[in-house]
Coordinates of C-alpha atoms and ligand atoms in Angstrom, one line a residue:
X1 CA -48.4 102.7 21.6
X2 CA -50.8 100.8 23.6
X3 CA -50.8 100.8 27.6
X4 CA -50.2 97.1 26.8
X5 CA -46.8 98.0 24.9
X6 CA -45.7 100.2 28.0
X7 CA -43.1 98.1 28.2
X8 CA -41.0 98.0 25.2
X9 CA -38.4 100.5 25.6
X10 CA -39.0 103.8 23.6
X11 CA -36.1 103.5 21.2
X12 CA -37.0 100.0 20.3
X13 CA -40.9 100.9 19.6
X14 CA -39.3 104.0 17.5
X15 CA -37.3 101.1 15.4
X16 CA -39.6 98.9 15.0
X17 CA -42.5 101.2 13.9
X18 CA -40.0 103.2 11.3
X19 CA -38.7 99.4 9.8
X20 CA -42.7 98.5 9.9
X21 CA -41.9 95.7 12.1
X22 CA -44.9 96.3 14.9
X23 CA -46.2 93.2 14.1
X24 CA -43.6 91.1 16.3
X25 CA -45.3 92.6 18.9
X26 CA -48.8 90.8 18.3
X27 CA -48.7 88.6 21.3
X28 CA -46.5 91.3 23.6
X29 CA -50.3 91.6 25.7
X30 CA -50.2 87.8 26.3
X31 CA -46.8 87.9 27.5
X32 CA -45.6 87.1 31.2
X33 CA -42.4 89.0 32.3
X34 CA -39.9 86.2 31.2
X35 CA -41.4 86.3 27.8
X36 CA -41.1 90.0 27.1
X37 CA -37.5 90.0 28.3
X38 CA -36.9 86.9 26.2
X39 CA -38.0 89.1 22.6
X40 CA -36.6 92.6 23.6
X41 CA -33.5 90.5 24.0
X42 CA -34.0 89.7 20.6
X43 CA -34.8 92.5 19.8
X44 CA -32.1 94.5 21.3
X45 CA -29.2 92.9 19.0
X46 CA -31.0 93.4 15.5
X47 CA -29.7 96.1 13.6
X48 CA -32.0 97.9 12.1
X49 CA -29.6 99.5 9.4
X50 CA -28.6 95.7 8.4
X51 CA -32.3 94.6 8.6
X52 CA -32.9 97.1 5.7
X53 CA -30.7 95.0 4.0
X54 CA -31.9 91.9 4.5
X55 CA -35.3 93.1 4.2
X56 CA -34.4 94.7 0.3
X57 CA -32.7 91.7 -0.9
X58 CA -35.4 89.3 0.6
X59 CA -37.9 91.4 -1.5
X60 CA -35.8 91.7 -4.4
X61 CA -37.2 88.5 -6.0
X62 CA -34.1 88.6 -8.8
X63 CA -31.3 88.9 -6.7
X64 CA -32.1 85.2 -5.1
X65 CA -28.1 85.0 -4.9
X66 CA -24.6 86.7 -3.9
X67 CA -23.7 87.9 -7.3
X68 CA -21.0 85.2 -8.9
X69 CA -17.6 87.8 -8.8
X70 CA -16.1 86.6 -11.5
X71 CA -17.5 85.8 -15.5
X72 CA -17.8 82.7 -15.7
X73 CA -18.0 82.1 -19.1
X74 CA -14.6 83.0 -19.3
X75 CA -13.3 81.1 -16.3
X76 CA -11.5 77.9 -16.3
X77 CA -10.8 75.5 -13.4
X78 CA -7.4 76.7 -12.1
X79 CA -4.3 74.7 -12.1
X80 CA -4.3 71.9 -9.0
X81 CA -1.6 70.1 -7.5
X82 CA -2.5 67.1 -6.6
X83 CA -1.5 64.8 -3.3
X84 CA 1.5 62.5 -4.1
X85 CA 1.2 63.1 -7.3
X86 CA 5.0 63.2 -8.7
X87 CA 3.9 64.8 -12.0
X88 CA 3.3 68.5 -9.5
X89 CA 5.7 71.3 -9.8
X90 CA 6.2 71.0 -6.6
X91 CA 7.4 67.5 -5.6
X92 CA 5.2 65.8 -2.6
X93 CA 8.3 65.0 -0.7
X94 CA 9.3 68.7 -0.7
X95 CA 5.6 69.7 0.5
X96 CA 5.6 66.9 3.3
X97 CA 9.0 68.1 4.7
X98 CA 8.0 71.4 4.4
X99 CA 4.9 70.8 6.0
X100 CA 6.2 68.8 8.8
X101 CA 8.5 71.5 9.4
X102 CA 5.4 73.6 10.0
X103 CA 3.9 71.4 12.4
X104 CA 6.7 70.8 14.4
X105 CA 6.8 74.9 14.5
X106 CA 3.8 75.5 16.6
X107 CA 3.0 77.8 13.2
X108 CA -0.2 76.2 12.2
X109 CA -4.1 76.4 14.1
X110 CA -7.1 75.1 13.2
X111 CA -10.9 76.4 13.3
X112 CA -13.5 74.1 13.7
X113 CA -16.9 75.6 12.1
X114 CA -19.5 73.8 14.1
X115 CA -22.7 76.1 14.3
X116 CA -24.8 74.6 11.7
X117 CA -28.6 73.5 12.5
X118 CA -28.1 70.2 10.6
X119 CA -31.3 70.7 9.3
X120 CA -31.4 68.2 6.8
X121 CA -30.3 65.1 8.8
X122 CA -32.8 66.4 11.3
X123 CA -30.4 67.0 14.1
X124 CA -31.7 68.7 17.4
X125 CA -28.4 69.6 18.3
X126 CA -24.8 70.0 17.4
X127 CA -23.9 67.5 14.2
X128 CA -20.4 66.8 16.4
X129 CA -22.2 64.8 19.1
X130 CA -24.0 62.3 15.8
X131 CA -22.4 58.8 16.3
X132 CA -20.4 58.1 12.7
X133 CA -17.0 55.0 14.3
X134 CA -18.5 52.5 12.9
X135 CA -17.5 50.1 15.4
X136 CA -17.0 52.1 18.2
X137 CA -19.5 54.5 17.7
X138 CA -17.6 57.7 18.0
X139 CA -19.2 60.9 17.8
X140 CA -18.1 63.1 15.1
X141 CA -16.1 65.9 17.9
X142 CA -14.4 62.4 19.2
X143 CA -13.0 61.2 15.8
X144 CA -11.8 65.1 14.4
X145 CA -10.5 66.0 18.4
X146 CA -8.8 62.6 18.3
X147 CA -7.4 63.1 14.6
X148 CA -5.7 66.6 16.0
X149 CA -4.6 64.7 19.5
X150 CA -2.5 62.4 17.1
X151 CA -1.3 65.1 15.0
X152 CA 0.3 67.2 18.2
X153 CA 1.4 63.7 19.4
X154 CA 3.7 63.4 16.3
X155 CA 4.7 66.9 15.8
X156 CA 4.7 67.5 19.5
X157 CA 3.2 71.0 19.0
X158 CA 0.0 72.4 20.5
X159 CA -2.1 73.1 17.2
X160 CA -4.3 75.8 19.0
X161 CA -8.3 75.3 17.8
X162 CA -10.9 77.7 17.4
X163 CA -14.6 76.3 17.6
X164 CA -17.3 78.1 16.2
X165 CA -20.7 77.4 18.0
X166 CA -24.3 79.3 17.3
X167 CA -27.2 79.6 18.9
X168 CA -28.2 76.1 17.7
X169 CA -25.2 74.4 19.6
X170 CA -23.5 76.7 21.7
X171 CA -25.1 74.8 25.2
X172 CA -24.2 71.8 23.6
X173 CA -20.8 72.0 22.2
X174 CA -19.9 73.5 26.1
X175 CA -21.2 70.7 27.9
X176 CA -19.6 68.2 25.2
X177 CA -16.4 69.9 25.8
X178 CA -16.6 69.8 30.0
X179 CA -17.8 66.2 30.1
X180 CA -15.6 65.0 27.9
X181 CA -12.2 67.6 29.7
X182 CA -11.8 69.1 26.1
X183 CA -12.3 66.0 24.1
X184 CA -8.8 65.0 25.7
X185 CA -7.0 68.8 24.4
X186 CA -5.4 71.4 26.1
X187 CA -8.3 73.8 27.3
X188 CA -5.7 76.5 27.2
X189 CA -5.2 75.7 23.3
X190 CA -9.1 75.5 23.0
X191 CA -10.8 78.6 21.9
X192 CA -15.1 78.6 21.8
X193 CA -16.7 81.4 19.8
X194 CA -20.1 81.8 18.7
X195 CA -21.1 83.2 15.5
X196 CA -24.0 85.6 15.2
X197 CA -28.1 84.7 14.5
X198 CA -29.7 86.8 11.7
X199 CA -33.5 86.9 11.3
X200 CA -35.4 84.7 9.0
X201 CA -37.5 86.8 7.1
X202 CA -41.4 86.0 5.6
X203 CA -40.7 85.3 1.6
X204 CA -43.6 87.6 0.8
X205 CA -43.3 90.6 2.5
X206 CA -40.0 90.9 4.1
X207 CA -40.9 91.0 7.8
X208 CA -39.5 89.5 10.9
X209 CA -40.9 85.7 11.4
X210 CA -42.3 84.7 15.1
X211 CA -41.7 80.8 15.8
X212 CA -43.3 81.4 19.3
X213 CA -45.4 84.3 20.8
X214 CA -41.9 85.6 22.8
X215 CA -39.7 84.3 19.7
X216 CA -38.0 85.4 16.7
X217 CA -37.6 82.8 13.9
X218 CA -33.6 83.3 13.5
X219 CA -31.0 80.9 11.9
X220 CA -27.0 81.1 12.4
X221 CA -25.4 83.0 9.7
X222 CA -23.5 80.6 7.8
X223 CA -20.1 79.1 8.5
X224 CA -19.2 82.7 7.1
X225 CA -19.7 84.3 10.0
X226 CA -16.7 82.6 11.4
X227 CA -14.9 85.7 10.4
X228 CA -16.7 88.9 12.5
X229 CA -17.3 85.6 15.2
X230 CA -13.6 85.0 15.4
X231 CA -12.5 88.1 15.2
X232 CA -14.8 89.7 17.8
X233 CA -14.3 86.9 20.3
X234 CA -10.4 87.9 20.4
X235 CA -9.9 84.8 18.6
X236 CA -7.5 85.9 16.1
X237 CA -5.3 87.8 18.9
X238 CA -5.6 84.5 21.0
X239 CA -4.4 82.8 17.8
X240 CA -1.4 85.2 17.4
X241 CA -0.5 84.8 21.0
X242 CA -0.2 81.5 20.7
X243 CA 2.6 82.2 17.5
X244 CA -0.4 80.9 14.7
X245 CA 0.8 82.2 11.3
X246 CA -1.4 79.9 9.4
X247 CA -5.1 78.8 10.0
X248 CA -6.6 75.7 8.9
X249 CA -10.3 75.7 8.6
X250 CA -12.5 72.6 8.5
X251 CA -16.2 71.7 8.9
X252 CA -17.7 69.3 11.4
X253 CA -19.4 66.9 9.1
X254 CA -16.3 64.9 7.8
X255 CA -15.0 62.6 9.5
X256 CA -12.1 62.3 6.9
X257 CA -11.1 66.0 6.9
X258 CA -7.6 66.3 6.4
X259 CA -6.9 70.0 7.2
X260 CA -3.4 69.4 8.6
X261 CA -2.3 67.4 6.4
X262 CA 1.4 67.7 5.8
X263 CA 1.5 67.6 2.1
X264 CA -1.4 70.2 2.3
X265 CA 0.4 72.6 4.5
X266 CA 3.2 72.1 2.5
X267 CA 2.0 73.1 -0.7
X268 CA 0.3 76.0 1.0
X269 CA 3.6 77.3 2.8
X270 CA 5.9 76.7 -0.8
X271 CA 3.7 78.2 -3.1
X272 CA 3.1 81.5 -0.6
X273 CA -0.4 81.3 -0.9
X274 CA -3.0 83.6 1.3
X275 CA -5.5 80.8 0.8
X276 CA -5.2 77.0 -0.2
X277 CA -8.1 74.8 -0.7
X278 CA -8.6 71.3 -0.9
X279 CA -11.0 69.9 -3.7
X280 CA -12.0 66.9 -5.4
X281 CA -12.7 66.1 -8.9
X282 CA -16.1 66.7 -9.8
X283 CA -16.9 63.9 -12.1
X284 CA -20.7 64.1 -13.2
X285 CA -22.1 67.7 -14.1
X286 CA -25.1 66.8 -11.3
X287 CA -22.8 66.4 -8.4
X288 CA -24.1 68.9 -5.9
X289 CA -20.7 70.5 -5.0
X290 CA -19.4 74.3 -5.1
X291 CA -16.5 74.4 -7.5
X292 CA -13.3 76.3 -7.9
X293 CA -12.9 78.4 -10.7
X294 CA -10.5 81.2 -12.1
X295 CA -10.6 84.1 -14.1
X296 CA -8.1 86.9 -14.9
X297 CA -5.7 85.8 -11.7
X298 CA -9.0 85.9 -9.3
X299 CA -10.3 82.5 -7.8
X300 CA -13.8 81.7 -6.2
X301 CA -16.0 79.4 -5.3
X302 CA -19.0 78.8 -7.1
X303 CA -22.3 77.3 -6.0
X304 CA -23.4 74.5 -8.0
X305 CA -27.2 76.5 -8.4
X306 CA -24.9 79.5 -10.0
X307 CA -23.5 77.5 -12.9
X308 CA -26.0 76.8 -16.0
X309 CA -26.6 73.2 -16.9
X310 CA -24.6 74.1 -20.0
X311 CA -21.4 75.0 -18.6
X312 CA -21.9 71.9 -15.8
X313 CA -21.9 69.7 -18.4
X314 CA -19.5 70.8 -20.7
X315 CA -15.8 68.8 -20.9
X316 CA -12.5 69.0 -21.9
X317 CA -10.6 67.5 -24.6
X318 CA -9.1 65.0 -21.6
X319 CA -12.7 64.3 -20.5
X320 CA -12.9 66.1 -17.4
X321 CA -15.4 68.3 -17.2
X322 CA -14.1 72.2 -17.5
X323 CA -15.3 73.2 -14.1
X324 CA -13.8 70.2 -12.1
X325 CA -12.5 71.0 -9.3
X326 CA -15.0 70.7 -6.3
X327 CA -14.5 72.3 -3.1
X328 CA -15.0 70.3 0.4
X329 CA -14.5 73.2 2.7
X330 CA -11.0 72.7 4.0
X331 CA -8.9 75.5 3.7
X332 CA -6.2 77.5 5.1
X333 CA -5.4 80.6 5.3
X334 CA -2.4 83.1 6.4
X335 CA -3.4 84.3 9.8
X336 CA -2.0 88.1 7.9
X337 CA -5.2 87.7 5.3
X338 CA -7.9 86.9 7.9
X339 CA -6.2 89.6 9.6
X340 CA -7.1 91.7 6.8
X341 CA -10.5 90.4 5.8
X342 CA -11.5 90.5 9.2
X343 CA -10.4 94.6 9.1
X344 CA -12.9 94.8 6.4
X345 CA -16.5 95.2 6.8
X346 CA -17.6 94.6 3.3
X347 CA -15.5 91.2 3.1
X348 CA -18.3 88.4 2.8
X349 CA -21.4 88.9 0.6
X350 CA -25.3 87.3 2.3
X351 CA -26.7 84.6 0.3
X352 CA -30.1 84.0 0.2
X353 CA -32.0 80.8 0.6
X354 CA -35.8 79.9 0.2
X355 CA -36.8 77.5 3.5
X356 CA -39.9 76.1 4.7
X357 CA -39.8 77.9 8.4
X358 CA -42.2 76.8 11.0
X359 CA -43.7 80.1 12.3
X360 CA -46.9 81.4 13.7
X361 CA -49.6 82.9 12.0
X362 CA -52.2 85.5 12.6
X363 CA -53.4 83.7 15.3
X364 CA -51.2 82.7 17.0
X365 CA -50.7 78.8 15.9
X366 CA -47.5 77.4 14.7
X367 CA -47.9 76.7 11.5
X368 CA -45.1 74.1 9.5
X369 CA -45.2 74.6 5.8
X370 CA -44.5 71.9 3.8
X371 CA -43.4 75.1 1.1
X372 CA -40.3 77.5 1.5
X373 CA -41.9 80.4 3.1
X374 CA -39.2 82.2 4.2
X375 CA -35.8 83.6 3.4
X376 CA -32.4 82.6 5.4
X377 CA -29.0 84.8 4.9
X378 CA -26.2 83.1 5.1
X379 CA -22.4 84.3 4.4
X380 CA -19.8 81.8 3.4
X381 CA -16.1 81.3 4.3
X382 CA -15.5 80.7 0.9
X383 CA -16.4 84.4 -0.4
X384 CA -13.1 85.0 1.1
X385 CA -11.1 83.5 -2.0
X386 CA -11.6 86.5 -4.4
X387 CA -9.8 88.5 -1.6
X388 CA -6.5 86.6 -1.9
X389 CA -3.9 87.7 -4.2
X390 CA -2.6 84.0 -4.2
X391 CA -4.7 80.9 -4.1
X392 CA -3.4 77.2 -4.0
X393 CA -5.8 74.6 -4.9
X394 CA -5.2 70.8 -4.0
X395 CA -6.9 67.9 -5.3
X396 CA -7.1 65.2 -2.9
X397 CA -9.1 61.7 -3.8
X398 CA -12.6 62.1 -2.0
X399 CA -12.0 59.0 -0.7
X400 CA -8.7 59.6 1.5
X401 CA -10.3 62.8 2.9
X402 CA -13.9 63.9 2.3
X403 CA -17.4 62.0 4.1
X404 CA -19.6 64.5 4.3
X405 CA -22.2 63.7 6.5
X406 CA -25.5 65.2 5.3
X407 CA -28.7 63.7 4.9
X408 CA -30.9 61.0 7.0
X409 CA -30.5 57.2 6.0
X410 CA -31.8 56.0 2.7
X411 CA -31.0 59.3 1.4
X412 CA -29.2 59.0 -2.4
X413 CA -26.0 60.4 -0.8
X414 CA -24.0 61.8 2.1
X415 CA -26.2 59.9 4.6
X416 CA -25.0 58.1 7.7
X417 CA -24.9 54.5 5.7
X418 CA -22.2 56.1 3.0
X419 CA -19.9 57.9 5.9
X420 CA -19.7 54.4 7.7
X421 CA -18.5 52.4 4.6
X422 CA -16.2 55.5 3.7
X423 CA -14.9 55.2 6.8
X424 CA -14.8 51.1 6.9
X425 CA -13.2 51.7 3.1
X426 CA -10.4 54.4 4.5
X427 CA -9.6 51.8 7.3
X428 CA -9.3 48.3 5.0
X429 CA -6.9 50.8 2.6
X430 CA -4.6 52.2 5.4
X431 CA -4.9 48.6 6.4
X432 CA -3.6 47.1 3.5
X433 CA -1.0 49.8 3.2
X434 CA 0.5 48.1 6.2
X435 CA 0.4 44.2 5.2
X436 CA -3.0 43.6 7.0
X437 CA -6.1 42.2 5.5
X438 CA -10.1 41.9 6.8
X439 CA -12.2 39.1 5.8
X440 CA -15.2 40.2 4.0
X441 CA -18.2 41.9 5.4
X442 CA -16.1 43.2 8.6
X443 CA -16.3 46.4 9.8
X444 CA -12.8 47.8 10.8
X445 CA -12.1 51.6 12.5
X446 CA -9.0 53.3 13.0
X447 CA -8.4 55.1 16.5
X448 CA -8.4 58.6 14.8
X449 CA -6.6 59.7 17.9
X450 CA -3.3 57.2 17.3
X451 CA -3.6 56.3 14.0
X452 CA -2.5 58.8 11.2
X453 CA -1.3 56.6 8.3
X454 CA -0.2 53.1 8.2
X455 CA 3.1 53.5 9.9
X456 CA 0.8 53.4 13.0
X457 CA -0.4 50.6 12.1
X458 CA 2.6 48.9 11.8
X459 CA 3.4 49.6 14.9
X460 CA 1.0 47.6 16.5
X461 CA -0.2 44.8 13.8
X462 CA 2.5 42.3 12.4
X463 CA 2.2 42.2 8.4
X464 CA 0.1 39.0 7.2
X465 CA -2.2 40.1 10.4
X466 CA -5.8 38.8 9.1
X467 CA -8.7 40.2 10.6
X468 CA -11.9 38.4 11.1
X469 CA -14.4 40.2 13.8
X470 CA -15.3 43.5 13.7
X471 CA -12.8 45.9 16.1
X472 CA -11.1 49.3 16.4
X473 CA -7.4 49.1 15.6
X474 CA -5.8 51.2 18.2
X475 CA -1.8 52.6 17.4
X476 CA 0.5 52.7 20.7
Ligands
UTP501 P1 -24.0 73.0 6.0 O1 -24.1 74.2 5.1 O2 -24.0 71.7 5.4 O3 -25.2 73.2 7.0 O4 -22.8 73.2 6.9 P2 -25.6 72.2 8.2 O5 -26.1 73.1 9.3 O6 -24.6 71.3 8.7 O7 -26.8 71.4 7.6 P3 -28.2 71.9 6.9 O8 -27.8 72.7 5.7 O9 -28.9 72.7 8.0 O10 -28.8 70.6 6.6 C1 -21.5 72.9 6.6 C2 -20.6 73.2 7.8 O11 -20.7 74.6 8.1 C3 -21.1 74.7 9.5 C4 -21.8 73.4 9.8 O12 -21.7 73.1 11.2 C5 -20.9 72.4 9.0 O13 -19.7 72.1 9.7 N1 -22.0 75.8 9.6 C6 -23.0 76.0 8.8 C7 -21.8 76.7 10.6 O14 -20.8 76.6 11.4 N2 -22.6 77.8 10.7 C8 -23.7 78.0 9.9 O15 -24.4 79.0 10.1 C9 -23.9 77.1 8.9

């Protein structure tokens, strides 16, 4: 150690040079006070027995992904009930009385994961605060808070949320929630966590990535850190406090998530699952979605990378293709199984992704490759569903309850331009549902936080109502 590495705290030095890591200290001589303090606090929170890990796998050039658990030329989509759909062994009237009862029991939460970078629509900070009400130009935090307002409006229960944050939009997401006093919620039924960073590491040799002389290239941990997050941050004891048996979880890049639906929780609840999903069918084998398959009473979620052309294309005698049923990340879960799966240590697998990170070089310049140079880990909620010893699936049409919201404008799909006609489309269907019609060409929003279905609707617009300017249709 140099007189110029004085600084760095023995144990740390010891770490570092036994992981071979040194080299994040390049620049340490060329560092004022502020910056040293800045990357030993980085520093200070890796561990080192973890970073071994990482470091193996990122190395291991043929293990790019979690393994797939489950053979998947023997699995078949599972068996999916579908919404309103009489034909289910389980009738939808049951399911909505059943999960109305829920609601109206203070039984159900909901966690809201919210830490992604948003890389690919380019976002600087959280994806919540992005503008998707296509006439009133909601953010996407106003139209999902709003959405659970209504919900505890009808069922008059608190539905307690969790929000998950990371170093990408922790700041933000705070501010959002003071300026805004809780996006009109109960702060008391508001919970903010913040998931955990793990380092980006250089594709080539496995070692720690600087994106400025006092900074480690890190990325939030995928929306599968929500687990460790949640349960570290007391959330799950905060959930039980408040009398949460069941957990909804939903992502903050739909404005059409339906995670409390009532038919949803319904199904959930009857059938005694640990873990229900929503899906949608999968109709081309190129759709870029995860899918739900089964094997041997075990369910997962599969990446559409893992599954061969082959078995993406293949189809059944009824013309749907075998491995139909794709996920949209909205789930929920027992509170008793995250309980469990939270006990575990070993519960969610890292996945591996190859991404051009800017970083510095040798030199010192930041460098932005136009090339994946480095390797991400990510866990995902969805490595949970193997765990559960029952799984529900429900198909839902993509249109009632899945925009994902993606990729920049002009892109071939999930961009800004498709989430505001889906949610122009959503509004002239609930619309019609209710005896009103919109001339052509007009955009028309509902007030996610007083309109739920088109008895709201009806509340406020006579039948035969015919719209002809653009406006946001507000219930009472
Ligand atoms: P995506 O996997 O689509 O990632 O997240 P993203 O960050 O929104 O976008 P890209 O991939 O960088 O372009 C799906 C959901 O999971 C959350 C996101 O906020 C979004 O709600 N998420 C993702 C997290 O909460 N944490 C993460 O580490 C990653």
């Amino acid at each position: 150690m140099t007189d110029a590495h004085a600084a760095v705290p023995p144990p740390l030095a010891t770490a570092l040079a036994h992981a071979g890591q040194e080299a994040v200290l390049r620049f340490w001589p060329t560092l004022d006070a502020a910056g040293r303090a800045r990357l030993l606090g980085q520093l200070a929170v890796i561990d080192w027995h973890e970073f071994e890990t990482l470091r193996r796998l990122a190395l291991a050039r043929d293990a790019d992904h979690a393994p797939t658990p489950l053979d998947l030329s023997a699995a078949s989509t599972p068996p999916c009930l579908r919404l309103r759909d009489a034909a289910n062994p389980l009738p939808p009237a049951t399911a909505i009385a059943a999960g109305e009862r829920l609601l109206a029991s203070g039984l159900v939460g909901a966690i809201l994961v919210a830490g992604g970078q948003g890389t690919r629509l380019g976002c600087t900070g959280p994806k919540g605060l992005v503008r998707v009400g296509p006439v009133s130009r909601a953010s996407l935090f106003d139209v999902l808070f709003g959405r659970l307002r209504a919900i505890q409006r009808r069922f008059g229960k608190h539905v307690p949320l969790a929000i998950m944050t990371s170093s990408a939009t922790d700041a933000d997401t705070r501010r959002f929630l003071r300026d805004s006093a809780h996006g009109g919620l109960d702060p008391d039924f508001v919970h903010v966590f913040r998931q955990h960073d793990l380092p980006t590491l250089d594709a080539r040799f496995g070692t720690l990535l600087l994106d400025a002389p006092d900074h480690l290239a890190m990325a939030p941990d995928g929306h599968g850190g929500m687990l460790v997050a949640l349960h570290e941050s007391g959330g799950l004891d905060w959930f039980g406090r408040h009398g949460v048996k069941h957990l909804a979880s939903f992502q903050v890049d739909n404005p059409l998530a339906l995670p409390l639906d009532r038919e949803f929780l319904g199904y959930h609840l009857l059938s005694k699952a640990d873990f229900t999903t929503q899906v949608v069918l999968k109709r081309e084998p190129g759709e870029r979605v995860g899918i739900v398959v089964a094997q041997a009473g075990r369910h997962a979620v599969v990446e559409y990378s893992d599954l061969s052309p082959a078995l993406a294309a293949e189809r059944r005698p009824d013309g749907r293709l075998r491995f139909h049923a794709g996920s949209i990340a909205v789930h929920c879960f027992t509170k008793a199984f995250l309980d469990r799966a939270a006990a575990r240590t070993d519960s969610l697998p890292l996945h591996l992704a190859h991404k051009a990170v800017p970083c510095l070089d040798d030199t010192g310049t930041l460098v932005r490759p136009a090339a994946p140079n480095a390797i991400k880990f990510e866990r995902f909620i969805f490595d949970l569903m193997p765990l559960a010893d029952r799984v529900t699936v429900v198909e839902i049409e993509a249109r009632d309850g899945f925009a994902p919201l993606k990729n920049p404008a002009g892109s071939a799909a999930d961009a800004p331009e498709h989430v505001h006609a889906a949610l122009v489309d959503h509004a002239r269907r609930l619309l019609a549902e209710a005896g009103v019609t919109v001339a052509d060409g007009i955009d028309v929003e509902l007030d996610a936080a007083t309109i739920l279905d088109a008895s709201d609707i009806a509340a406020v617009l006579p039948r035969g109502t015919h719209i002809t300017v653009p406006q946001v249709i507000r219930g009472a």
